[in-house]
CSV table of C-alpha atoms in Angstrom, one decimal:
chain,number,residue,atom,x,y,z
A,632,UNK,CA,175.8,89.8,131.9
A,633,UNK,CA,172.4,89.3,130.4
A,634,UNK,CA,171.2,85.3,131.2
A,635,UNK,CA,171.5,82.7,129.6
A,636,UNK,CA,168.1,82.1,127.9
A,637,UNK,CA,168.2,86.1,127.0
A,638,UNK,CA,171.6,86.0,125.2
A,639,UNK,CA,170.1,82.8,123.2
A,640,UNK,CA,167.4,84.7,122.2
A,641,UNK,CA,168.9,87.4,121.7
A,642,UNK,CA,171.1,85.3,119.4
A,643,UNK,CA,168.3,83.7,117.7
A,644,UNK,CA,166.6,86.8,116.8
A,645,UNK,CA,170.1,88.1,115.3
A,646,UNK,CA,170.2,85.1,113.3
A,647,UNK,CA,167.0,85.6,111.8
A,648,UNK,CA,167.4,89.2,111.1
A,649,UNK,CA,170.2,88.3,109.2
A,650,UNK,CA,168.1,85.6,107.2
A,651,UNK,CA,165.6,88.2,106.7
A,652,UNK,CA,163.2,86.6,108.7
A,653,UNK,CA,160.9,87.9,111.6
A,654,UNK,CA,160.6,86.2,114.6
A,655,UNK,CA,157.8,86.3,117.3
A,656,UNK,CA,158.2,86.3,120.8
A,657,UNK,CA,156.5,83.2,121.0
A,658,UNK,CA,158.8,81.4,118.7
A,659,UNK,CA,161.7,83.1,120.9
A,660,UNK,CA,159.9,81.8,124.1
A,661,UNK,CA,159.4,78.3,123.1
A,662,UNK,CA,163.0,77.9,121.1
A,663,UNK,CA,165.1,79.2,124.2
A,664,UNK,CA,163.0,77.0,126.1
A,665,UNK,CA,163.4,73.7,124.3
A,666,UNK,CA,165.7,71.0,124.6
A,667,UNK,CA,169.0,71.8,122.7
A,668,UNK,CA,168.8,68.4,120.9
A,669,UNK,CA,165.2,69.1,119.8
A,670,UNK,CA,166.0,72.5,118.2
A,671,UNK,CA,168.8,71.1,116.5
A,672,UNK,CA,166.7,68.4,115.5
A,673,UNK,CA,164.1,70.7,114.2
A,674,UNK,CA,167.2,72.7,112.3
A,675,UNK,CA,168.1,70.3,110.8
A,676,UNK,CA,164.3,69.2,109.7
A,677,UNK,CA,163.9,72.6,107.9
A,678,UNK,CA,167.2,72.7,106.7
A,679,UNK,CA,166.0,69.7,104.9
A,680,UNK,CA,162.7,71.1,103.6
A,681,UNK,CA,164.7,74.1,102.3
A,682,UNK,CA,167.3,71.6,100.6
A,683,UNK,CA,164.3,69.9,99.3
A,684,UNK,CA,162.8,72.6,98.0
A,685,UNK,CA,165.4,73.9,95.8
A,686,UNK,CA,166.4,70.8,94.6
A,687,UNK,CA,162.7,70.9,93.0
A,688,UNK,CA,163.5,74.2,91.2
A,689,UNK,CA,166.4,73.7,90.2
A,690,UNK,CA,165.4,70.5,88.5
A,691,UNK,CA,162.4,72.7,87.1
A,692,UNK,CA,165.4,75.2,85.8
A,693,UNK,CA,167.5,72.6,84.4
A,694,UNK,CA,164.6,70.7,82.5
A,695,UNK,CA,163.6,74.6,81.1
A,696,UNK,CA,167.2,74.6,80.0
A,697,UNK,CA,167.7,71.4,78.7
A,698,UNK,CA,164.1,72.1,76.4
A,699,UNK,CA,165.6,75.4,75.5
A,700,UNK,CA,168.9,73.3,74.3
A,701,UNK,CA,167.1,70.9,72.0
A,702,UNK,CA,164.6,73.3,70.7
A,703,UNK,CA,166.6,76.4,70.9
A,704,UNK,CA,168.6,76.1,67.7
A,705,UNK,CA,166.2,74.8,65.3
A,706,UNK,CA,163.9,78.0,66.3
A,707,UNK,CA,167.2,80.1,65.9
A,708,UNK,CA,168.0,78.8,62.6
A,709,UNK,CA,164.1,79.2,61.1
A,710,UNK,CA,164.3,82.5,62.2
A,711,UNK,CA,167.3,83.6,60.6
A,712,UNK,CA,166.5,81.3,57.5
A,713,UNK,CA,162.9,83.5,57.6
A,714,UNK,CA,164.5,86.7,58.4
A,715,UNK,CA,166.8,86.6,55.6
A,716,UNK,CA,163.9,85.7,53.0
A,717,UNK,CA,162.4,88.6,54.2
A,718,UNK,CA,165.2,90.5,53.7
A,719,UNK,CA,165.9,89.6,50.0
A,720,UNK,CA,162.3,90.0,49.2
A,721,UNK,CA,162.3,93.4,50.8
A,722,UNK,CA,165.6,94.6,48.6
A,723,UNK,CA,163.7,92.9,45.4
A,724,UNK,CA,160.7,95.2,46.2
A,725,UNK,CA,162.9,97.9,46.5
A,726,UNK,CA,164.4,97.6,43.2
A,727,UNK,CA,161.7,97.7,41.5
């Protein structure tokens, strides 16, 4: 059976691989020798940064969607009426 430090390093590498992140040996060494409470606090701080970044992206997407909802209907109506006018104009020019 592998020593506790090696098992935790392997588990950390497995979690990182599952998350799609590569970890250097230095990161594994420092994370396995760090205080467990410090590791949890660091993990929570990283999660907080990720959630904050996701929140900003979501807010930007929501604002873009809201802008589209307020102006999209009028833009589509204008486009439809312009297309209908062009159709009637083209139809009348074909009849002549």
